mmCIF file with all atom_site columns, C-alpha atoms in Angstrom:
data_model
loop_
_atom_site.group_PDB
_atom_site.id
_atom_site.type_symbol
_atom_site.label_atom_id
_atom_site.label_alt_id
_atom_site.label_comp_id
_atom_site.label_asym_id
_atom_site.label_entity_id
_atom_site.label_seq_id
_atom_site.pdbx_PDB_ins_code
_atom_site.Cartn_x
_atom_site.Cartn_y
_atom_site.Cartn_z
_atom_site.occupancy
_atom_site.B_iso_or_equiv
_atom_site.pdbx_formal_charge
_atom_site.auth_seq_id
_atom_site.auth_comp_id
_atom_site.auth_asym_id
_atom_site.auth_atom_id
_atom_site.pdbx_PDB_model_num
ATOM 1   C CA . GLY A 1 1   ? 0.794   -34.234 67.579 1.00 80.00 ? 736 GLY A CA 1
ATOM 2   C CA . ASN A 1 2   ? 1.169   -36.888 64.913 1.00 86.00 ? 737 ASN A CA 1
ATOM 3   C CA . SER A 1 3   ? 2.975   -40.129 65.964 1.00 90.00 ? 738 SER A CA 1
ATOM 4   C CA . VAL A 1 4   ? 3.621   -43.656 64.942 1.00 94.00 ? 739 VAL A CA 1
ATOM 5   C CA . THR A 1 5   ? 4.213   -46.649 67.142 1.00 94.00 ? 740 THR A CA 1
ATOM 6   C CA . GLN A 1 6   ? 5.725   -49.919 65.403 1.00 93.00 ? 741 GLN A CA 1
ATOM 7   C CA . MET A 1 7   ? 6.585   -53.337 66.616 1.00 86.00 ? 742 MET A CA 1
ATOM 8   C CA . GLU A 1 8   ? 9.849   -53.319 68.424 1.00 85.00 ? 743 GLU A CA 1
ATOM 9   C CA . GLY A 1 9   ? 12.408  -55.964 66.733 1.00 84.00 ? 744 GLY A CA 1
ATOM 10  C CA . PRO A 1 10  ? 14.419  -57.556 66.127 1.00 93.00 ? 745 PRO A CA 1
ATOM 11  C CA . VAL A 1 11  ? 12.311  -60.099 64.312 1.00 95.00 ? 746 VAL A CA 1
ATOM 12  C CA . THR A 1 12  ? 14.125  -63.156 63.315 1.00 97.00 ? 747 THR A CA 1
ATOM 13  C CA . LEU A 1 13  ? 12.049  -65.730 60.905 1.00 97.00 ? 748 LEU A CA 1
ATOM 14  C CA . SER A 1 14  ? 12.756  -68.919 58.726 1.00 97.00 ? 749 SER A CA 1
ATOM 15  C CA . GLU A 1 15  ? 12.573  -68.360 54.926 1.00 97.00 ? 750 GLU A CA 1
ATOM 16  C CA . GLU A 1 16  ? 8.952   -68.696 53.739 1.00 97.00 ? 751 GLU A CA 1
ATOM 17  C CA . ALA A 1 17  ? 7.337   -67.857 56.978 1.00 97.00 ? 752 ALA A CA 1
ATOM 18  C CA . PHE A 1 18  ? 4.572   -65.556 57.340 1.00 97.00 ? 753 PHE A CA 1
ATOM 19  C CA . LEU A 1 19  ? 5.297   -61.926 58.447 1.00 97.00 ? 754 LEU A CA 1
ATOM 20  C CA . THR A 1 20  ? 3.467   -59.239 60.288 1.00 97.00 ? 755 THR A CA 1
ATOM 21  C CA . ILE A 1 21  ? 4.851   -56.182 61.622 1.00 97.00 ? 756 ILE A CA 1
ATOM 22  C CA . ASN A 1 22  ? 2.305   -54.007 63.576 1.00 97.00 ? 757 ASN A CA 1
ATOM 23  C CA . CYS A 1 23  ? 1.966   -50.384 62.877 1.00 97.00 ? 758 CYS A CA 1
ATOM 24  C CA . THR A 1 24  ? -0.343  -47.908 64.625 1.00 97.00 ? 759 THR A CA 1
ATOM 25  C CA . TYR A 1 25  ? -0.753  -44.278 64.393 1.00 96.00 ? 760 TYR A CA 1
ATOM 26  C CA . THR A 1 26  ? -2.030  -41.057 65.773 1.00 94.00 ? 761 THR A CA 1
ATOM 27  C CA . ALA A 1 27  ? -2.972  -38.098 63.651 1.00 89.00 ? 762 ALA A CA 1
ATOM 28  C CA . THR A 1 28  ? -5.274  -35.428 63.037 1.00 82.00 ? 763 THR A CA 1
ATOM 29  C CA . GLY A 1 29  ? -7.040  -35.404 59.875 1.00 79.00 ? 764 GLY A CA 1
ATOM 30  C CA . TYR A 1 30  ? -6.275  -38.104 57.238 1.00 83.00 ? 765 TYR A CA 1
ATOM 31  C CA . PRO A 1 31  ? -2.651  -38.565 56.612 1.00 91.00 ? 766 PRO A CA 1
ATOM 32  C CA . SER A 1 32  ? -0.952  -40.553 53.984 1.00 92.00 ? 767 SER A CA 1
ATOM 33  C CA . LEU A 1 33  ? 0.676   -43.921 55.321 1.00 95.00 ? 768 LEU A CA 1
ATOM 34  C CA . PHE A 1 34  ? 3.892   -45.513 54.176 1.00 96.00 ? 769 PHE A CA 1
ATOM 35  C CA . TRP A 1 35  ? 6.231   -48.481 54.648 1.00 98.00 ? 770 TRP A CA 1
ATOM 36  C CA . TYR A 1 36  ? 9.806   -47.731 53.881 1.00 97.00 ? 771 TYR A CA 1
ATOM 37  C CA . VAL A 1 37  ? 12.764  -50.432 53.883 1.00 97.00 ? 772 VAL A CA 1
ATOM 38  C CA . GLN A 1 38  ? 16.599  -49.690 54.533 1.00 94.00 ? 773 GLN A CA 1
ATOM 39  C CA . TYR A 1 39  ? 19.116  -52.168 53.473 1.00 93.00 ? 774 TYR A CA 1
ATOM 40  C CA . PRO A 1 40  ? 22.446  -52.128 55.201 1.00 87.00 ? 775 PRO A CA 1
ATOM 41  C CA . GLY A 1 41  ? 24.517  -49.021 54.444 1.00 84.00 ? 776 GLY A CA 1
ATOM 42  C CA . GLU A 1 42  ? 21.800  -47.356 52.440 1.00 86.00 ? 777 GLU A CA 1
ATOM 43  C CA . GLY A 1 43  ? 18.936  -44.756 52.725 1.00 88.00 ? 778 GLY A CA 1
ATOM 44  C CA . LEU A 1 44  ? 15.322  -45.510 53.136 1.00 93.00 ? 779 LEU A CA 1
ATOM 45  C CA . GLN A 1 45  ? 13.470  -46.681 50.047 1.00 94.00 ? 780 GLN A CA 1
ATOM 46  C CA . LEU A 1 46  ? 9.441   -46.532 49.654 1.00 95.00 ? 781 LEU A CA 1
ATOM 47  C CA . LEU A 1 47  ? 8.114   -50.005 49.840 1.00 97.00 ? 782 LEU A CA 1
ATOM 48  C CA . LEU A 1 48  ? 4.337   -49.249 49.629 1.00 97.00 ? 783 LEU A CA 1
ATOM 49  C CA . LYS A 1 49  ? 1.958   -46.579 50.361 1.00 96.00 ? 784 LYS A CA 1
ATOM 50  C CA . ALA A 1 50  ? -1.746  -45.720 50.799 1.00 96.00 ? 785 ALA A CA 1
ATOM 51  C CA . THR A 1 51  ? -3.544  -42.499 50.774 1.00 92.00 ? 786 THR A CA 1
ATOM 52  C CA . LYS A 1 52  ? -7.128  -42.997 52.130 1.00 90.00 ? 787 LYS A CA 1
ATOM 53  C CA . ALA A 1 53  ? -8.882  -45.356 54.359 1.00 92.00 ? 788 ALA A CA 1
ATOM 54  C CA . ASP A 1 54  ? -9.300  -49.035 53.253 1.00 95.00 ? 789 ASP A CA 1
ATOM 55  C CA . ASP A 1 55  ? -6.577  -48.582 50.466 1.00 96.00 ? 790 ASP A CA 1
ATOM 56  C CA . LYS A 1 56  ? -4.282  -51.445 50.283 1.00 97.00 ? 791 LYS A CA 1
ATOM 57  C CA . GLY A 1 57  ? -0.695  -50.901 49.251 1.00 97.00 ? 792 GLY A CA 1
ATOM 58  C CA . SER A 1 58  ? 1.398   -53.554 47.767 1.00 97.00 ? 793 SER A CA 1
ATOM 59  C CA . ASN A 1 59  ? 4.769   -54.206 46.519 1.00 97.00 ? 794 ASN A CA 1
ATOM 60  C CA . LYS A 1 60  ? 7.282   -57.053 46.139 1.00 96.00 ? 795 LYS A CA 1
ATOM 61  C CA . GLY A 1 61  ? 4.815   -59.520 47.929 1.00 97.00 ? 796 GLY A CA 1
ATOM 62  C CA . PHE A 1 62  ? 4.366   -56.880 50.818 1.00 98.00 ? 797 PHE A CA 1
ATOM 63  C CA . GLU A 1 63  ? 0.808   -55.559 51.685 1.00 98.00 ? 798 GLU A CA 1
ATOM 64  C CA . ALA A 1 64  ? -0.472  -53.187 54.199 1.00 98.00 ? 799 ALA A CA 1
ATOM 65  C CA . THR A 1 65  ? -4.128  -51.953 54.619 1.00 98.00 ? 800 THR A CA 1
ATOM 66  C CA . TYR A 1 66  ? -5.117  -48.348 55.930 1.00 97.00 ? 801 TYR A CA 1
ATOM 67  C CA . ARG A 1 67  ? -7.435  -49.037 58.662 1.00 96.00 ? 802 ARG A CA 1
ATOM 68  C CA . LYS A 1 68  ? -9.024  -45.989 59.902 1.00 93.00 ? 803 LYS A CA 1
ATOM 69  C CA . GLU A 1 69  ? -10.965 -47.511 62.535 1.00 94.00 ? 804 GLU A CA 1
ATOM 70  C CA . THR A 1 70  ? -8.276  -49.116 64.219 1.00 95.00 ? 805 THR A CA 1
ATOM 71  C CA . THR A 1 71  ? -5.640  -46.394 63.203 1.00 96.00 ? 806 THR A CA 1
ATOM 72  C CA . SER A 1 72  ? -3.536  -49.306 61.884 1.00 97.00 ? 807 SER A CA 1
ATOM 73  C CA . PHE A 1 73  ? -1.162  -49.983 58.895 1.00 98.00 ? 808 PHE A CA 1
ATOM 74  C CA . HIS A 1 74  ? 0.146   -53.337 59.378 1.00 98.00 ? 809 HIS A CA 1
ATOM 75  C CA . LEU A 1 75  ? 2.969   -54.843 56.920 1.00 98.00 ? 810 LEU A CA 1
ATOM 76  C CA . GLU A 1 76  ? 2.266   -58.516 55.926 1.00 98.00 ? 811 GLU A CA 1
ATOM 77  C CA . LYS A 1 77  ? 3.953   -60.987 53.574 1.00 98.00 ? 812 LYS A CA 1
ATOM 78  C CA . GLY A 1 78  ? 3.018   -64.327 52.889 1.00 97.00 ? 813 GLY A CA 1
ATOM 79  C CA . SER A 1 79  ? 6.508   -65.921 52.344 1.00 96.00 ? 814 SER A CA 1
ATOM 80  C CA . VAL A 1 80  ? 9.512   -64.103 53.295 1.00 97.00 ? 815 VAL A CA 1
ATOM 81  C CA . GLN A 1 81  ? 12.923  -64.525 51.593 1.00 97.00 ? 816 GLN A CA 1
ATOM 82  C CA . VAL A 1 82  ? 16.506  -64.048 53.043 1.00 96.00 ? 817 VAL A CA 1
ATOM 83  C CA . SER A 1 83  ? 16.683  -60.923 50.782 1.00 95.00 ? 818 SER A CA 1
ATOM 84  C CA . ASP A 1 84  ? 13.891  -59.469 52.807 1.00 97.00 ? 819 ASP A CA 1
ATOM 85  C CA . SER A 1 85  ? 16.312  -58.951 55.632 1.00 96.00 ? 820 SER A CA 1
ATOM 86  C CA . ALA A 1 86  ? 16.313  -55.192 56.408 1.00 96.00 ? 821 ALA A CA 1
ATOM 87  C CA . VAL A 1 87  ? 14.820  -52.621 58.599 1.00 95.00 ? 822 VAL A CA 1
ATOM 88  C CA . TYR A 1 88  ? 11.318  -51.626 58.055 1.00 97.00 ? 823 TYR A CA 1
ATOM 89  C CA . PHE A 1 89  ? 10.100  -48.260 59.011 1.00 96.00 ? 824 PHE A CA 1
ATOM 90  C CA . CYS A 1 90  ? 6.186   -47.234 59.234 1.00 96.00 ? 825 CYS A CA 1
ATOM 91  C CA . ALA A 1 91  ? 5.579   -43.503 58.598 1.00 95.00 ? 826 ALA A CA 1
ATOM 92  C CA . LEU A 1 92  ? 2.865   -41.118 58.022 1.00 93.00 ? 827 LEU A CA 1
ATOM 93  C CA . SER A 1 93  ? 2.551   -37.790 56.200 1.00 90.00 ? 828 SER A CA 1
ATOM 94  C CA . ASP A 1 94  ? -0.006  -35.197 56.992 1.00 82.00 ? 829 ASP A CA 1
ATOM 95  C CA . ARG A 1 95  ? -1.557  -33.318 54.072 1.00 75.00 ? 830 ARG A CA 1
ATOM 96  C CA . ASP A 1 96  ? -1.763  -29.963 55.679 1.00 72.00 ? 831 ASP A CA 1
ATOM 97  C CA . SER A 1 97  ? 0.622   -28.159 53.487 1.00 60.00 ? 832 SER A CA 1
ATOM 98  C CA . SER A 1 98  ? 1.004   -25.312 56.090 1.00 64.00 ? 833 SER A CA 1
ATOM 99  C CA . ALA A 1 99  ? 2.991   -27.873 58.198 1.00 65.00 ? 834 ALA A CA 1
ATOM 100 C CA . SER A 1 100 ? 3.652   -31.006 56.174 1.00 71.00 ? 835 SER A CA 1
ATOM 101 C CA . LYS A 1 101 ? 6.242   -33.344 57.628 1.00 82.00 ? 836 LYS A CA 1
ATOM 102 C CA . ILE A 1 102 ? 6.760   -36.991 57.541 1.00 88.00 ? 837 ILE A CA 1
ATOM 103 C CA . ILE A 1 103 ? 7.020   -38.932 60.861 1.00 90.00 ? 838 ILE A CA 1
ATOM 104 C CA . PHE A 1 104 ? 8.727   -42.289 61.213 1.00 92.00 ? 839 PHE A CA 1
ATOM 105 C CA . GLY A 1 105 ? 8.162   -44.957 63.764 1.00 92.00 ? 840 GLY A CA 1
ATOM 106 C CA . SER A 1 106 ? 11.444  -46.279 65.388 1.00 91.00 ? 841 SER A CA 1
ATOM 107 C CA . GLY A 1 107 ? 11.805  -49.184 62.796 1.00 93.00 ? 842 GLY A CA 1
ATOM 108 C CA . THR A 1 108 ? 11.824  -53.084 63.192 1.00 95.00 ? 843 THR A CA 1
ATOM 109 C CA . ARG A 1 109 ? 14.875  -55.199 62.054 1.00 95.00 ? 844 ARG A CA 1
ATOM 110 C CA . LEU A 1 110 ? 13.816  -58.255 60.460 1.00 96.00 ? 845 LEU A CA 1
ATOM 111 C CA . SER A 1 111 ? 16.386  -61.127 59.874 1.00 96.00 ? 846 SER A CA 1
ATOM 112 C CA . ILE A 1 112 ? 15.497  -64.077 57.799 1.00 96.00 ? 847 ILE A CA 1
ATOM 113 C CA . ARG A 1 113 ? 17.146  -67.473 58.273 1.00 96.00 ? 848 ARG A CA 1
ATOM 114 C CA . PRO A 1 114 ? 17.835  -69.777 55.349 1.00 93.00 ? 849 PRO A CA 1
ATOM 115 C CA . ASN B 2 1   ? 18.691  -38.896 37.302 1.00 63.00 ? 4   ASN B CA 1
ATOM 116 C CA . ALA B 2 2   ? 20.635  -38.332 40.476 1.00 76.00 ? 5   ALA B CA 1
ATOM 117 C CA . GLY B 2 3   ? 17.563  -37.782 42.933 1.00 94.00 ? 6   GLY B CA 1
ATOM 118 C CA . VAL B 2 4   ? 18.758  -36.767 46.284 1.00 96.00 ? 7   VAL B CA 1
ATOM 119 C CA . THR B 2 5   ? 22.454  -36.364 46.884 1.00 96.00 ? 8   THR B CA 1
ATOM 120 C CA . GLN B 2 6   ? 24.233  -35.725 50.242 1.00 97.00 ? 9   GLN B CA 1
ATOM 121 C CA . THR B 2 7   ? 27.853  -34.488 50.795 1.00 97.00 ? 10  THR B CA 1
ATOM 122 C CA . PRO B 2 8   ? 29.879  -35.566 52.274 1.00 97.00 ? 11  PRO B CA 1
ATOM 123 C CA . LYS B 2 9   ? 29.130  -39.154 53.001 1.00 95.00 ? 12  LYS B CA 1
ATOM 124 C CA . PHE B 2 10  ? 31.518  -39.316 56.238 1.00 96.00 ? 13  PHE B CA 1
ATOM 125 C CA . ARG B 2 11  ? 32.860  -37.084 58.344 1.00 96.00 ? 14  ARG B CA 1
ATOM 126 C CA . VAL B 2 12  ? 34.745  -36.852 61.873 1.00 97.00 ? 15  VAL B CA 1
ATOM 127 C CA . LEU B 2 13  ? 34.784  -33.727 63.763 1.00 97.00 ? 16  LEU B CA 1
ATOM 128 C CA . LYS B 2 14  ? 36.229  -32.542 67.015 1.00 97.00 ? 17  LYS B CA 1
ATOM 129 C CA . THR B 2 15  ? 34.093  -31.042 69.776 1.00 98.00 ? 18  THR B CA 1
ATOM 130 C CA . GLY B 2 16  ? 33.407  -27.384 69.009 1.00 97.00 ? 19  GLY B CA 1
ATOM 131 C CA . GLN B 2 17  ? 34.089  -27.409 65.242 1.00 97.00 ? 20  GLN B CA 1
ATOM 132 C CA . SER B 2 18  ? 31.638  -26.519 62.815 1.00 97.00 ? 21  SER B CA 1
ATOM 133 C CA . MET B 2 19  ? 30.591  -27.971 59.486 1.00 96.00 ? 22  MET B CA 1
ATOM 134 C CA . THR B 2 20  ? 27.653  -28.017 56.917 1.00 97.00 ? 23  THR B CA 1
ATOM 135 C CA . LEU B 2 21  ? 26.025  -30.822 55.179 1.00 98.00 ? 24  LEU B CA 1
ATOM 136 C CA . LEU B 2 22  ? 24.559  -30.211 51.911 1.00 97.00 ? 25  LEU B CA 1
ATOM 137 C CA . CYS B 2 23  ? 21.577  -31.905 50.383 1.00 98.00 ? 26  CYS B CA 1
ATOM 138 C CA . ALA B 2 24  ? 20.707  -31.488 46.635 1.00 98.00 ? 27  ALA B CA 1
ATOM 139 C CA . GLN B 2 25  ? 17.593  -32.914 44.713 1.00 97.00 ? 28  GLN B CA 1
ATOM 140 C CA . ASP B 2 26  ? 17.083  -32.649 41.047 1.00 96.00 ? 29  ASP B CA 1
ATOM 141 C CA . MET B 2 27  ? 13.473  -33.605 41.309 1.00 96.00 ? 30  MET B CA 1
ATOM 142 C CA . ASN B 2 28  ? 11.988  -30.204 41.575 1.00 95.00 ? 31  ASN B CA 1
ATOM 143 C CA . HIS B 2 29  ? 10.538  -31.112 44.812 1.00 95.00 ? 32  HIS B CA 1
ATOM 144 C CA . GLU B 2 30  ? 8.939   -28.255 47.299 1.00 93.00 ? 33  GLU B CA 1
ATOM 145 C CA . TYR B 2 31  ? 9.500   -30.362 50.433 1.00 93.00 ? 34  TYR B CA 1
ATOM 146 C CA . MET B 2 32  ? 12.671  -31.037 52.038 1.00 95.00 ? 35  MET B CA 1
ATOM 147 C CA . TYR B 2 33  ? 13.749  -32.556 55.216 1.00 95.00 ? 36  TYR B CA 1
ATOM 148 C CA . TRP B 2 34  ? 16.626  -33.376 57.548 1.00 97.00 ? 37  TRP B CA 1
ATOM 149 C CA . TYR B 2 35  ? 16.588  -36.414 59.957 1.00 96.00 ? 38  TYR B CA 1
ATOM 150 C CA . ARG B 2 36  ? 19.023  -38.216 62.274 1.00 97.00 ? 39  ARG B CA 1
ATOM 151 C CA . GLN B 2 37  ? 19.069  -41.727 62.668 1.00 94.00 ? 40  GLN B CA 1
ATOM 152 C CA . ASP B 2 38  ? 20.304  -43.131 65.968 1.00 92.00 ? 41  ASP B CA 1
ATOM 153 C CA . PRO B 2 39  ? 20.261  -46.895 67.286 1.00 83.00 ? 42  PRO B CA 1
ATOM 154 C CA . GLY B 2 40  ? 16.650  -47.912 68.492 1.00 74.00 ? 43  GLY B CA 1
ATOM 155 C CA . MET B 2 41  ? 15.329  -44.608 67.866 1.00 77.00 ? 44  MET B CA 1
ATOM 156 C CA . GLY B 2 42  ? 14.298  -44.721 64.352 1.00 85.00 ? 45  GLY B CA 1
ATOM 157 C CA . LEU B 2 43  ? 14.346  -41.456 62.265 1.00 91.00 ? 46  LEU B CA 1
ATOM 158 C CA . ARG B 2 44  ? 13.890  -38.134 64.076 1.00 93.00 ? 47  ARG B CA 1
ATOM 159 C CA . LEU B 2 45  ? 13.000  -34.770 62.171 1.00 93.00 ? 48  LEU B CA 1
ATOM 160 C CA . ILE B 2 46  ? 15.630  -32.021 62.841 1.00 96.00 ? 49  ILE B CA 1
ATOM 161 C CA . HIS B 2 47  ? 14.367  -29.384 60.461 1.00 96.00 ? 50  HIS B CA 1
ATOM 162 C CA . TYR B 2 48  ? 12.330  -29.026 57.384 1.00 94.00 ? 51  TYR B CA 1
ATOM 163 C CA . SER B 2 49  ? 11.308  -26.661 54.467 1.00 94.00 ? 52  SER B CA 1
ATOM 164 C CA . VAL B 2 50  ? 7.987   -26.498 52.691 1.00 91.00 ? 53  VAL B CA 1
ATOM 165 C CA . GLY B 2 51  ? 9.551   -24.325 49.886 1.00 92.00 ? 54  GLY B CA 1
ATOM 166 C CA . GLU B 2 52  ? 12.386  -22.049 48.851 1.00 94.00 ? 55  GLU B CA 1
ATOM 167 C CA . GLY B 2 53  ? 13.268  -19.531 51.393 1.00 94.00 ? 56  GLY B CA 1
ATOM 168 C CA . THR B 2 54  ? 11.293  -21.385 54.188 1.00 93.00 ? 57  THR B CA 1
ATOM 169 C CA . THR B 2 55  ? 12.602  -23.540 57.151 1.00 95.00 ? 58  THR B CA 1
ATOM 170 C CA . ALA B 2 56  ? 10.654  -24.977 60.182 1.00 94.00 ? 59  ALA B CA 1
ATOM 171 C CA . LYS B 2 57  ? 11.691  -26.782 63.475 1.00 94.00 ? 60  LYS B CA 1
ATOM 172 C CA . GLY B 2 58  ? 11.174  -30.575 63.673 1.00 92.00 ? 61  GLY B CA 1
ATOM 173 C CA . GLU B 2 59  ? 11.503  -32.790 66.763 1.00 91.00 ? 62  GLU B CA 1
ATOM 174 C CA . VAL B 2 60  ? 15.164  -32.312 67.563 1.00 95.00 ? 63  VAL B CA 1
ATOM 175 C CA . PRO B 2 61  ? 16.274  -28.954 66.321 1.00 97.00 ? 64  PRO B CA 1
ATOM 176 C CA . ASP B 2 62  ? 18.620  -27.664 69.105 1.00 97.00 ? 65  ASP B CA 1
ATOM 177 C CA . GLY B 2 63  ? 22.276  -27.383 68.182 1.00 97.00 ? 66  GLY B CA 1
ATOM 178 C CA . TYR B 2 64  ? 21.453  -27.369 64.339 1.00 98.00 ? 67  TYR B CA 1
ATOM 179 C CA . ASN B 2 65  ? 20.411  -24.597 61.664 1.00 97.00 ? 68  ASN B CA 1
ATOM 180 C CA . VAL B 2 66  ? 19.116  -24.897 58.101 1.00 98.00 ? 69  VAL B CA 1
ATOM 181 C CA . SER B 2 67  ? 18.984  -22.784 55.071 1.00 97.00 ? 70  SER B CA 1
ATOM 182 C CA . ARG B 2 68  ? 16.973  -22.958 51.826 1.00 97.00 ? 71  ARG B CA 1
ATOM 183 C CA . LEU B 2 69  ? 18.088  -20.264 49.725 1.00 95.00 ? 72  LEU B CA 1
ATOM 184 C CA . LYS B 2 70  ? 17.636  -22.449 46.506 1.00 96.00 ? 73  LYS B CA 1
ATOM 185 C CA . LYS B 2 71  ? 14.898  -24.745 45.867 1.00 96.00 ? 74  LYS B CA 1
ATOM 186 C CA . GLN B 2 72  ? 17.118  -27.674 44.943 1.00 97.00 ? 75  GLN B CA 1
ATOM 187 C CA . ASN B 2 73  ? 19.420  -27.285 48.044 1.00 97.00 ? 76  ASN B CA 1
ATOM 188 C CA . PHE B 2 74  ? 18.727  -27.727 51.630 1.00 98.00 ? 77  PHE B CA 1
ATOM 189 C CA . LEU B 2 75  ? 21.831  -26.908 54.016 1.00 98.00 ? 78  LEU B CA 1
ATOM 190 C CA . LEU B 2 76  ? 22.007  -28.287 57.698 1.00 98.00 ? 79  LEU B CA 1
ATOM 191 C CA . GLY B 2 77  ? 24.710  -26.642 59.855 1.00 98.00 ? 80  GLY B CA 1
ATOM 192 C CA . LEU B 2 78  ? 26.527  -27.459 63.111 1.00 96.00 ? 81  LEU B CA 1
ATOM 193 C CA . GLU B 2 79  ? 27.931  -24.434 64.664 1.00 92.00 ? 82  GLU B CA 1
ATOM 194 C CA . SER B 2 80  ? 29.690  -26.000 67.559 1.00 96.00 ? 83  SER B CA 1
ATOM 195 C CA . ALA B 2 81  ? 29.676  -29.822 67.198 1.00 97.00 ? 84  ALA B CA 1
ATOM 196 C CA . ALA B 2 82  ? 29.038  -32.015 70.448 1.00 97.00 ? 85  ALA B CA 1
ATOM 197 C CA . PRO B 2 83  ? 29.461  -35.723 70.721 1.00 97.00 ? 86  PRO B CA 1
ATOM 198 C CA . SER B 2 84  ? 25.703  -36.271 71.086 1.00 96.00 ? 87  SER B CA 1
ATOM 199 C CA . GLN B 2 85  ? 25.393  -35.110 67.582 1.00 97.00 ? 88  GLN B CA 1
ATOM 200 C CA . THR B 2 86  ? 27.315  -38.292 66.501 1.00 97.00 ? 89  THR B CA 1
ATOM 201 C CA . SER B 2 87  ? 24.702  -39.817 64.038 1.00 97.00 ? 90  SER B CA 1
ATOM 202 C CA . VAL B 2 88  ? 23.614  -40.799 60.727 1.00 96.00 ? 91  VAL B CA 1
ATOM 203 C CA . TYR B 2 89  ? 22.033  -37.871 59.024 1.00 97.00 ? 92  TYR B CA 1
ATOM 204 C CA . PHE B 2 90  ? 19.415  -38.303 56.048 1.00 96.00 ? 93  PHE B CA 1
ATOM 205 C CA . CYS B 2 91  ? 18.090  -35.838 53.689 1.00 97.00 ? 94  CYS B CA 1
ATOM 206 C CA . ALA B 2 92  ? 14.835  -36.427 52.201 1.00 96.00 ? 95  ALA B CA 1
ATOM 207 C CA . SER B 2 93  ? 12.412  -34.456 49.500 1.00 95.00 ? 96  SER B CA 1
ATOM 208 C CA . SER B 2 94  ? 9.002   -34.834 48.481 1.00 93.00 ? 97  SER B CA 1
ATOM 209 C CA . TYR B 2 95  ? 6.768   -33.311 45.657 1.00 90.00 ? 98  TYR B CA 1
ATOM 210 C CA . SER B 2 96  ? 3.672   -32.325 47.976 1.00 84.00 ? 99  SER B CA 1
ATOM 211 C CA . ALA B 2 97  ? 1.975   -32.709 51.440 1.00 80.00 ? 100 ALA B CA 1
ATOM 212 C CA . GLY B 2 98  ? 1.276   -36.175 51.873 1.00 80.00 ? 101 GLY B CA 1
ATOM 213 C CA . GLY B 2 99  ? 3.517   -37.540 49.400 1.00 86.00 ? 102 GLY B CA 1
ATOM 214 C CA . GLU B 2 100 ? 6.164   -39.918 49.393 1.00 90.00 ? 103 GLU B CA 1
ATOM 215 C CA . ALA B 2 101 ? 9.830   -39.005 50.425 1.00 92.00 ? 104 ALA B CA 1
ATOM 216 C CA . PHE B 2 102 ? 13.103  -39.716 48.331 1.00 94.00 ? 105 PHE B CA 1
ATOM 217 C CA . PHE B 2 103 ? 16.124  -40.142 50.520 1.00 94.00 ? 106 PHE B CA 1
ATOM 218 C CA . GLY B 2 104 ? 19.788  -39.513 50.140 1.00 95.00 ? 107 GLY B CA 1
ATOM 219 C CA . GLN B 2 105 ? 22.242  -42.347 51.275 1.00 93.00 ? 108 GLN B CA 1
ATOM 220 C CA . GLY B 2 106 ? 23.113  -40.472 54.349 1.00 94.00 ? 109 GLY B CA 1
ATOM 221 C CA . THR B 2 107 ? 26.111  -38.909 56.024 1.00 96.00 ? 110 THR B CA 1
ATOM 222 C CA . ARG B 2 108 ? 27.856  -40.515 58.781 1.00 96.00 ? 111 ARG B CA 1
ATOM 223 C CA . LEU B 2 109 ? 29.182  -38.143 61.227 1.00 97.00 ? 112 LEU B CA 1
ATOM 224 C CA . THR B 2 110 ? 31.275  -38.798 64.321 1.00 97.00 ? 113 THR B CA 1
ATOM 225 C CA . VAL B 2 111 ? 32.147  -35.813 66.609 1.00 97.00 ? 114 VAL B CA 1
ATOM 226 C CA . VAL B 2 112 ? 35.130  -36.730 69.045 1.00 97.00 ? 115 VAL B CA 1
#
């Protein structure tokens, strides 16, 4: 079945550092890929998405590129801020409408030091 | 625009008690999902629905039942609560297969 594997945390960085959180997936067909962010005490919010190979999703300075050849969707940001501290989830959604479900990775907790 | 609303937000149950969690969405979404979130385990899919009147099992369905009698509502039931069901429960909905999910704020359930 489909699965998502992401980098284990926690990850602690200094402000303005470069961020990479790795995500790889296993899926049949061509899923949509997502990064969600969860701030303390809240539900998940969509951060960015990509729906086909070589698409780049971007939002709030974060980027991720859908790499079909390496089945990866790594999250990057060039200069992190304290406000980026949160838990980040990689996810995929298959497009087969008879069995559509969204599968999440285990989450990566990110802490940014001032 | 309320989006996805979950009730209640907090609940403490005794072992063996039953309860129903309600999820309501006002976005006319076809797909709805129930997840549980436990430390270090991410979100695990309990049950989901691809349309009114349909339900399907996810990754961890045992001990839970669901119903989708109306398109906007997706109910999660615990018939006989166990301490292993202590968790944070999230409901989500999406418009289409492959589409992004919109989440509720979560229900923190403790079973003692």
